[in-house]
XYZ file of C-alpha atoms in Angstrom:
584
model
C -0.541 -4.066 37.603
C 0.670 -6.731 39.990
C 0.334 -5.737 43.618
C 3.535 -5.244 45.546
C 4.806 -8.716 46.494
C 1.274 -10.005 47.021
C 1.654 -13.713 46.306
C -2.083 -14.288 46.084
C -2.446 -11.599 43.442
C 0.708 -12.728 41.691
C -0.327 -16.351 41.479
C -3.938 -15.642 40.631
C -5.159 -18.465 42.825
C -8.812 -17.445 42.973
C -9.764 -20.875 41.697
C -10.754 -23.992 43.533
C -9.112 -27.401 43.196
C -10.524 -30.562 44.726
C -9.100 -34.012 44.025
C -7.141 -32.548 41.114
C -10.217 -31.179 39.331
C -10.837 -27.496 38.623
C -14.356 -26.792 39.895
C -16.502 -24.755 37.509
C -20.129 -23.842 38.152
C -22.021 -25.101 35.149
C -25.720 -25.607 34.443
C -26.451 -26.277 30.815
C -29.890 -27.950 30.810
C -32.487 -26.244 28.604
C -35.795 -25.877 30.439
C -39.183 -25.686 28.823
C -38.941 -21.879 28.945
C -35.812 -21.773 26.763
C -35.795 -18.861 24.350
C -34.251 -18.109 21.006
C -31.097 -16.053 20.648
C -31.902 -16.018 16.955
C -34.336 -17.935 14.753
C -35.034 -17.850 11.022
C -33.154 -14.625 10.412
C -34.604 -12.737 13.375
C -33.548 -11.925 16.933
C -35.106 -10.007 19.834
C -31.672 -9.347 21.340
C -29.315 -6.395 21.432
C -25.808 -6.217 22.916
C -25.747 -3.929 25.930
C -22.381 -2.233 26.500
C -22.224 0.442 29.200
C -20.603 3.795 28.467
C -18.008 3.005 31.165
C -16.869 -0.173 29.360
C -13.120 -0.768 29.115
C -11.207 -1.024 25.844
C -11.212 -4.831 25.884
C -14.914 -4.960 26.741
C -15.578 -2.770 23.705
C -13.435 -5.111 21.627
C -15.367 -8.089 22.997
C -18.762 -6.526 22.219
C -17.716 -5.659 18.660
C -16.399 -9.183 18.034
C -19.499 -10.719 19.584
C -21.616 -8.689 17.169
C -19.402 -9.661 14.223
C -19.188 -13.381 14.974
C -22.908 -13.724 15.703
C -23.560 -12.043 12.371
C -21.310 -14.560 10.607
C -23.077 -17.425 12.361
C -26.670 -16.268 11.865
C -26.655 -13.493 9.280
C -28.107 -11.146 11.925
C -26.214 -8.086 13.161
C -27.354 -7.379 16.701
C -27.312 -3.676 17.640
C -24.938 -2.486 20.363
C -26.701 -0.195 22.824
C -25.507 1.752 25.855
C -28.726 1.425 27.878
C -30.577 -1.803 28.474
C -34.047 -0.349 28.025
C -36.734 -2.803 26.962
C -36.303 -6.076 25.123
C -33.792 -8.830 25.588
C -30.078 -8.206 25.926
C -26.644 -9.742 26.032
C -24.884 -7.690 28.713
C -21.134 -7.368 28.106
C -19.411 -6.379 31.343
C -20.456 -6.572 34.979
C -23.895 -5.297 35.906
C -25.462 -4.768 39.324
C -28.413 -6.752 37.948
C -26.408 -9.939 38.457
C -26.575 -9.429 42.197
C -22.930 -10.455 42.421
C -19.876 -8.570 43.602
C -18.031 -6.666 40.898
C -14.785 -8.485 39.971
C -11.466 -6.696 40.394
C -10.301 -5.125 37.149
C -7.292 -7.464 36.871
C -9.332 -10.614 37.571
C -9.039 -12.755 34.434
C -11.824 -15.069 35.485
C -15.258 -14.766 33.947
C -18.878 -15.824 34.265
C -21.626 -16.049 31.711
C -25.140 -16.735 32.902
C -28.772 -16.249 32.002
C -30.941 -14.244 34.372
C -34.512 -14.166 33.163
C -34.388 -13.701 29.393
C -31.052 -11.861 29.435
C -27.527 -13.215 29.068
C -24.796 -11.655 31.217
C -21.098 -12.048 30.379
C -18.732 -10.450 32.871
C -15.363 -10.669 34.580
C -12.469 -8.356 35.335
C -12.654 -5.356 33.043
C -9.055 -5.662 31.859
C -9.402 -9.109 30.281
C -11.925 -11.237 32.156
C -15.057 -10.019 30.366
C -13.308 -10.394 27.011
C -12.315 -13.969 27.854
C -15.925 -14.621 28.861
C -17.260 -13.454 25.496
C -14.741 -15.544 23.581
C -15.477 -18.585 25.749
C -19.233 -18.197 25.285
C -18.742 -18.200 21.514
C -16.432 -21.185 21.737
C -18.253 -23.379 24.246
C -21.866 -22.627 23.307
C -21.663 -21.882 19.572
C -18.650 -23.900 18.433
C -16.365 -21.057 17.332
C -12.647 -21.978 17.382
C -9.644 -19.735 16.705
C -7.307 -22.520 15.594
C -4.437 -20.599 14.008
C -3.857 -16.978 13.038
C -5.171 -17.800 9.570
C -7.854 -20.372 10.429
C -10.955 -19.558 12.478
C -13.882 -21.967 12.381
C -17.270 -20.232 12.649
C -20.272 -22.527 12.122
C -23.381 -21.389 10.304
C -26.638 -21.687 12.229
C -30.136 -20.510 11.380
C -31.472 -21.146 14.888
C -29.915 -20.934 18.344
C -31.862 -21.597 21.504
C -30.558 -20.468 24.888
C -31.352 -22.431 27.979
C -30.392 -21.825 31.575
C -26.675 -21.067 31.615
C -24.215 -20.442 34.374
C -20.560 -21.083 33.699
C -17.531 -19.668 35.519
C -13.810 -20.188 35.097
C -10.560 -18.909 36.564
C -7.092 -19.422 35.071
C -4.972 -22.033 36.778
C -1.713 -20.236 35.891
C -1.382 -16.466 36.176
C 1.410 -15.815 33.635
C 0.872 -17.880 30.469
C 3.493 -17.720 27.695
C 2.997 -19.970 24.649
C 6.306 -19.766 22.793
C 5.077 -20.472 19.268
C 4.770 -18.161 16.283
C 1.056 -17.373 16.354
C 0.982 -16.950 20.115
C 3.951 -14.566 20.047
C 3.261 -12.409 17.030
C -0.510 -12.537 16.467
C -2.076 -10.847 19.466
C -5.613 -11.491 18.264
C -4.967 -15.250 18.245
C -3.301 -15.043 21.662
C -6.215 -13.117 23.181
C -8.871 -15.416 21.755
C -7.031 -18.364 23.289
C -6.387 -16.632 26.644
C -2.632 -16.194 26.362
C -1.770 -13.105 28.395
C 2.020 -12.932 28.185
C 4.352 -12.133 25.328
C 8.109 -12.146 24.812
C 7.914 -8.377 24.331
C 5.451 -5.908 25.804
C 2.328 -5.225 23.754
C -0.690 -2.948 24.177
C -3.600 -3.006 21.765
C -7.348 -3.451 21.612
C -6.987 -6.843 23.309
C -5.466 -5.239 26.385
C -2.021 -5.133 27.878
C 0.131 -8.231 27.403
C 2.660 -8.655 30.193
C 6.261 -9.671 29.560
C 9.358 -10.875 31.378
C 12.438 -8.832 30.426
C 15.666 -10.548 29.445
C 17.358 -13.928 29.404
C 20.922 -14.917 30.376
C 21.625 -11.258 31.146
C 25.056 -11.389 32.779
C 26.597 -10.843 29.351
C 24.104 -8.052 28.610
C 24.562 -6.172 31.871
C 28.357 -6.623 32.104
C 29.331 -7.085 28.433
C 32.840 -8.541 28.050
C 33.618 -6.307 25.077
C 33.173 -3.278 27.333
C 34.632 -4.477 30.632
C 37.034 -7.377 30.173
C 40.089 -5.408 29.015
C 40.140 -3.050 32.004
C 38.378 -5.255 34.549
C 39.111 -8.919 33.957
C 38.494 -9.424 37.673
C 34.755 -8.966 36.984
C 34.702 -12.297 35.134
C 34.968 -15.940 36.089
C 38.135 -17.800 36.742
C 37.956 -20.836 34.475
C 40.781 -23.366 34.060
C 43.016 -21.162 36.172
C 42.525 -17.816 34.432
C 39.920 -15.107 33.946
C 37.704 -15.797 30.946
C 35.419 -13.468 28.995
C 33.565 -16.542 27.694
C 32.333 -17.777 31.093
C 30.251 -16.177 33.876
C 30.756 -13.286 36.271
C 32.850 -13.370 39.438
C 29.974 -13.236 41.918
C 32.196 -12.429 44.906
C 33.751 -9.302 43.371
C 32.255 -6.265 45.160
C 33.151 -3.736 42.458
C 31.460 -5.916 39.831
C 28.325 -6.189 41.996
C 28.122 -2.416 42.310
C 28.475 -1.942 38.550
C 26.006 -4.745 37.893
C 23.469 -3.116 40.231
C 23.830 0.275 38.528
C 23.397 -1.276 35.109
C 20.435 -3.373 36.217
C 18.609 -0.383 37.687
C 19.265 1.498 34.451
C 17.852 -1.422 32.452
C 14.619 -1.311 34.455
C 14.364 2.463 34.001
C 15.047 2.234 30.267
C 12.640 -0.687 29.747
C 9.526 0.244 31.738
C 6.400 -1.861 31.878
C 7.775 -5.378 32.371
C 6.573 -7.232 35.446
C 9.873 -9.064 36.021
C 13.481 -8.351 35.033
C 16.045 -11.077 34.465
C 19.340 -11.167 36.341
C 20.830 -14.534 35.510
C 23.767 -16.638 34.456
C 24.979 -16.885 30.894
C 24.084 -20.006 28.939
C 27.288 -21.914 29.647
C 28.437 -24.312 32.395
C 31.453 -22.384 33.713
C 30.832 -20.662 37.077
C 33.692 -18.806 38.687
C 36.348 -21.017 40.295
C 38.139 -18.324 42.287
C 38.641 -19.002 45.999
C 36.091 -16.411 47.155
C 33.367 -17.731 44.846
C 34.085 -21.263 45.999
C 33.615 -20.089 49.587
C 30.273 -18.518 48.636
C 29.083 -21.779 47.101
C 30.206 -23.720 50.167
C 28.541 -21.273 52.545
C 25.180 -21.229 50.775
C 24.873 -24.808 49.654
C 25.990 -24.837 46.041
C 26.250 -22.653 42.965
C 22.556 -21.781 43.188
C 23.186 -20.362 46.643
C 26.075 -18.242 45.411
C 23.959 -16.909 42.540
C 21.011 -16.240 44.834
C 23.279 -14.361 47.256
C 24.149 -11.958 44.456
C 20.579 -11.692 43.130
C 19.175 -10.993 46.606
C 21.562 -8.080 47.075
C 20.603 -6.517 43.753
C 16.905 -7.196 44.430
C 17.193 -5.300 47.709
C 18.369 -2.215 45.807
C 15.657 -2.697 43.196
C 12.950 -2.715 45.849
C 14.052 0.716 47.072
C 13.594 2.274 43.622
C 11.027 0.008 41.951
C 8.945 -1.553 44.749
C 6.428 -3.125 42.355
C 8.976 -4.947 40.173
C 10.340 -8.463 40.446
C 13.876 -9.656 39.855
C 14.050 -13.021 38.096
C 16.910 -15.461 37.977
C 17.462 -18.955 36.639
C 17.433 -22.297 38.383
C 19.032 -23.858 35.335
C 21.537 -26.640 34.821
C 24.259 -26.100 37.459
C 21.958 -23.781 39.475
C 18.782 -25.862 39.177
C 19.046 -27.327 42.678
C 17.863 -25.188 45.584
C 20.456 -23.855 48.039
C 20.896 -26.265 50.925
C 21.757 -23.813 53.693
C 21.644 -20.264 54.933
C 19.715 -18.427 52.235
C 16.279 -18.077 50.643
C 14.962 -15.845 47.844
C 13.808 -12.348 48.774
C 10.083 -11.695 48.409
C 10.658 -9.770 45.155
C 12.756 -12.523 43.541
C 11.333 -14.975 40.984
C 13.022 -18.343 40.422
C 12.763 -19.363 36.762
C 13.039 -23.143 37.112
C 13.997 -25.047 33.946
C 13.498 -28.763 33.299
C 15.685 -28.975 30.199
C 17.339 -32.252 31.323
C 14.053 -34.036 32.034
C 12.372 -36.863 30.178
C 9.644 -35.343 28.016
C 8.124 -38.695 27.045
C 6.435 -39.131 30.421
C 4.965 -36.823 33.062
C 7.467 -35.315 35.446
C 5.845 -36.892 38.482
C 5.634 -40.445 37.142
C 9.008 -40.933 35.435
C 11.959 -42.147 37.537
C 14.311 -40.135 35.317
C 12.697 -36.950 36.614
C 13.013 -37.602 40.339
C 15.824 -35.086 40.763
C 13.716 -32.316 39.193
C 10.769 -33.083 41.482
C 13.164 -32.894 44.441
C 14.483 -29.546 43.226
C 10.941 -28.191 42.809
C 10.041 -29.317 46.322
C 13.152 -27.758 47.809
C 12.599 -24.416 46.090
C 9.015 -24.473 47.369
C 10.232 -25.078 50.913
C 12.218 -21.850 50.621
C 9.012 -19.946 49.865
C 10.075 -19.183 46.296
C 8.024 -17.497 43.597
C 8.506 -20.219 40.980
C 8.140 -19.576 37.253
C 8.478 -22.675 35.070
C 10.418 -22.792 31.807
C 9.103 -25.926 30.087
C 9.793 -27.412 26.645
C 7.564 -28.948 23.983
C 9.750 -29.669 20.961
C 13.166 -30.941 19.876
C 15.560 -28.004 19.708
C 18.090 -29.858 17.593
C 15.505 -30.650 14.933
C 12.163 -28.832 14.927
C 10.773 -31.185 12.289
C 11.346 -34.443 14.177
C 8.143 -35.960 15.602
C 8.037 -35.164 19.320
C 5.042 -37.035 20.832
C 4.615 -35.378 24.215
C 0.909 -34.420 24.041
C -0.160 -36.398 27.110
C 2.947 -35.284 28.989
C 2.172 -31.583 28.579
C -1.258 -31.857 30.187
C 0.011 -33.911 33.123
C 2.895 -31.524 33.701
C 0.635 -28.460 33.607
C -1.564 -30.104 36.234
C 1.526 -30.673 38.366
C 2.585 -27.054 37.940
C -0.882 -25.831 38.891
C -0.913 -27.950 42.054
C 2.519 -26.524 42.863
C 1.127 -22.978 42.699
C 3.711 -21.735 40.233
C 3.209 -18.104 39.232
C 3.743 -18.705 35.529
C 4.702 -21.111 32.776
C 6.647 -20.470 29.621
C 6.184 -23.329 27.159
C 9.001 -23.068 24.665
C 8.330 -24.468 21.221
C 9.546 -23.775 17.682
C 9.176 -20.029 18.070
C 11.690 -18.946 15.445
C 10.222 -20.911 12.523
C 6.725 -20.764 11.095
C 6.100 -24.455 11.454
C 7.690 -27.577 12.871
C 6.295 -30.933 13.930
C 2.579 -30.565 14.745
C 3.296 -26.927 15.684
C -0.179 -25.657 14.794
C -1.879 -28.264 16.960
C 0.570 -27.922 19.827
C 0.430 -24.164 20.159
C -3.394 -24.310 20.332
C -3.411 -27.188 22.829
C -0.802 -25.458 24.997
C -2.936 -22.316 25.183
C -5.963 -24.355 26.228
C -4.046 -26.386 28.809
C -2.251 -23.404 30.350
C -5.665 -21.955 31.128
C -7.137 -25.265 32.325
C -4.962 -28.406 32.305
C -7.834 -30.565 33.546
C -9.215 -31.013 30.034
C -9.110 -34.191 27.992
C -6.145 -33.980 25.641
C -7.592 -36.274 23.001
C -10.846 -34.311 22.952
C -8.912 -31.096 22.408
C -6.885 -32.724 19.643
C -10.087 -33.922 17.958
C -11.538 -30.393 17.945
C -8.424 -28.970 16.355
C -7.812 -31.764 13.870
C -11.426 -31.830 12.682
C -11.470 -28.050 12.287
C -8.038 -27.605 10.719
C -7.685 -30.687 8.525
C -11.226 -30.969 7.202
C -11.773 -33.933 4.893
C -8.345 -35.307 5.792
C -9.023 -35.241 9.530
C -9.675 -39.006 10.005
C -6.177 -39.845 8.765
C -4.513 -37.029 10.704
C -6.218 -38.282 13.856
C -4.822 -41.735 13.189
C -1.331 -40.246 12.756
C -1.740 -38.325 16.039
C -2.782 -41.612 17.725
C 0.161 -43.417 16.119
C 2.556 -40.864 17.629
C 1.021 -41.306 21.082
C 1.014 -45.124 20.891
C 4.689 -45.122 19.973
C 5.666 -43.826 23.422
C 6.146 -46.867 25.666
C 6.947 -47.029 29.397
C 10.611 -47.589 28.535
C 10.706 -44.768 25.933
C 12.668 -41.775 27.215
C 13.698 -38.611 25.437
C 14.701 -35.055 26.329
C 14.477 -31.960 24.161
C 17.490 -33.351 22.294
C 15.536 -36.330 21.035
C 17.631 -38.749 18.972
C 16.637 -39.970 15.541
C 17.657 -43.533 16.495
C 15.119 -43.667 19.304
C 13.151 -46.921 19.366
C 9.832 -45.191 18.640
C 11.203 -44.058 15.271
C 11.220 -47.543 13.765
C 10.388 -48.498 10.181
C 6.836 -49.420 11.120
C 6.243 -45.943 12.532
C 7.653 -44.219 9.448
C 5.861 -46.459 6.931
C 2.538 -46.263 8.771
C 2.823 -42.500 9.030
C 3.627 -42.059 5.335
C 0.720 -44.331 4.393
C -1.639 -42.151 6.455
C -0.242 -39.023 4.812
C -0.921 -40.461 1.350
C -4.517 -41.160 2.325
C -4.871 -37.722 3.889
C -3.573 -36.073 0.705
C -6.034 -38.089 -1.386
C -8.851 -36.366 0.540
C -7.320 -32.933 -0.048
C -7.414 -32.991 -3.853
C -8.492 -29.596 -5.144
C -7.882 -27.847 -1.821
C -4.437 -26.250 -2.060
C -4.393 -24.934 1.516
C -5.373 -28.294 2.979
C -2.693 -29.988 0.899
C -0.077 -27.658 2.396
C -1.235 -28.484 5.909
C -0.913 -32.207 5.246
C 2.478 -31.784 3.628
C 3.751 -29.979 6.725
C 2.919 -33.142 8.657
C 4.497 -35.342 6.020
C 7.668 -33.249 6.327
C 8.165 -34.710 9.826
C 8.463 -38.211 8.426
C 10.605 -37.221 5.445
C 12.985 -35.353 7.737
C 13.205 -38.360 10.023
C 14.009 -40.631 7.072
C 16.678 -38.225 5.875
C 18.288 -37.985 9.276
C 18.312 -41.736 9.795
C 19.758 -42.569 6.392
C 20.922 -39.539 4.365
C 22.548 -41.512 1.552
C 19.433 -43.548 0.846
C 17.194 -40.468 1.244
C 19.191 -38.552 -1.325
C 19.051 -41.477 -3.735
C 15.343 -42.252 -3.380
C 14.166 -38.635 -3.633
C 13.194 -38.135 0.021
C 15.459 -35.111 0.425
C 14.266 -33.544 -2.818
C 10.612 -33.988 -1.783
C 11.293 -32.485 1.638
C 12.922 -29.422 0.100
C 10.065 -29.048 -2.365
C 7.560 -29.012 0.507
C 9.516 -26.327 2.330
C 10.057 -24.235 -0.808
C 6.388 -24.407 -1.838
C 5.059 -23.205 1.519
C 4.855 -19.433 1.815
C 5.091 -19.659 5.590
C 8.599 -21.122 5.486
C 11.623 -19.298 6.819
C 15.172 -19.843 5.654
C 16.042 -21.799 8.807
C 13.967 -24.759 7.607
C 16.041 -25.273 4.483
C 19.234 -24.362 6.317
C 18.514 -27.107 8.850
C 18.139 -29.707 6.105
C 21.378 -28.637 4.462
C 23.201 -28.441 7.791
C 22.245 -32.010 8.686
C 23.500 -33.258 5.355
C 26.690 -31.197 5.650
C 27.426 -32.484 9.163
C 27.061 -36.044 7.885
C 29.348 -35.421 4.935
C 26.686 -35.386 2.215
C 27.048 -31.798 0.983
């Protein structure tokens, strides 16, 4: 549970940053006294799990036993008492000589002391993350997708002197892709700790942020507009049930507060509850609301004035809960005078207008966002970032922002944001490079100071097998296509200069070569075809008439229809594009 308005606990800043590098204690050299974890079908080790172990520590010990058995063919016993012999200790032990981590501490350490290996962290999730990281870093295990885990086979494994520690850079980590949202085992193995909805299972408790654009949920027009039109915005000279709320109306604020408190009571367990504008650009234009905006330095100030009042009532009843609101579009800028967020208010700052081709800090088109971030920070805000990693108009269009994501996550970490939501193609099973992106996002949200190309190589080699060399070349082609003068937002346009004929033809040539290496492997063929669908969709969108005539559209639909992971939206999107262009 988050401590009451404790920013250090909320941000999880028990990590150290120097010159932009996350410092991790690491000693990997193998001395002459190195010993064998297993050798030639035998092992002297058992897994020591104390009787007081938490649920997630028990999960971690069981999975450690299972994965080591798959690697070596040896099933190590799990014992409650260390006794004699060599052990892998799962969970903190006084034998380490180190202070016991707080239960909620997600950081971990694994180290050898004498002949024994100790893996420990906070009992809620830290120890579990340590076990998964040990398997990943030292033994090459990778949980790539919910249906693809790479576990190498080894007959011998020698342990040297190990000491490795990590802390998460971002406290709340939400990876808005299908596997991360709906496959809690995949999320836990890749250190994602937040979901769209609350979840509790053997991998622990996943936190969640309740609600989005909740004005219409808390004061629904179908319930209130007929009898209380004064609760709603004046737009174009009259009250509108399609706009926002009238922030200056005292009766509306009282009803909103009652409904918001009821929502918290009826939806327990969330760490933050949303109280925010609807997703439209029509704030109230009545005289009193205009005065509020003038008094508090813009529409964001007027919104924050309302949110602060409700948050004050929330604190009286629910002192450990946070009230979140948007800094989004017309409220993205920080108020310029007379107001600052209460200590229990979270500002969910969205960069939807920004250039996604280049890092936020280095692109002139993003200067206004950087200014807004700085100004919200000056107000002492708890900032939660809503970031974007795909094209929302067309999930299948290539969206080469790999290098941008890492740079932006580093910027967010230096800015001490309390969380990041990385929104991708969450409502379809696959889009452009979605498998790779969701895995990379999980890795970078934990530690953005990793080499992006190295991460991509791990995933591509593990997921695309024999076809990996050509997929890597396609990944590199996408990255090379982004030039200093290339700019795109989440509404990337199919006529963008990077989408030229050379890009399409080179990509399709690489896909043909990749498919030639996948002959006889039906699953690998499907994975390659999902990548090829990006290029076919781009061709269709650029020239629908020609794509219908030359079979591009038919091939694209065949790929979607043949893949059991498809959802209807994929085909609907193809048909909608054609319909909008007059070809259906």
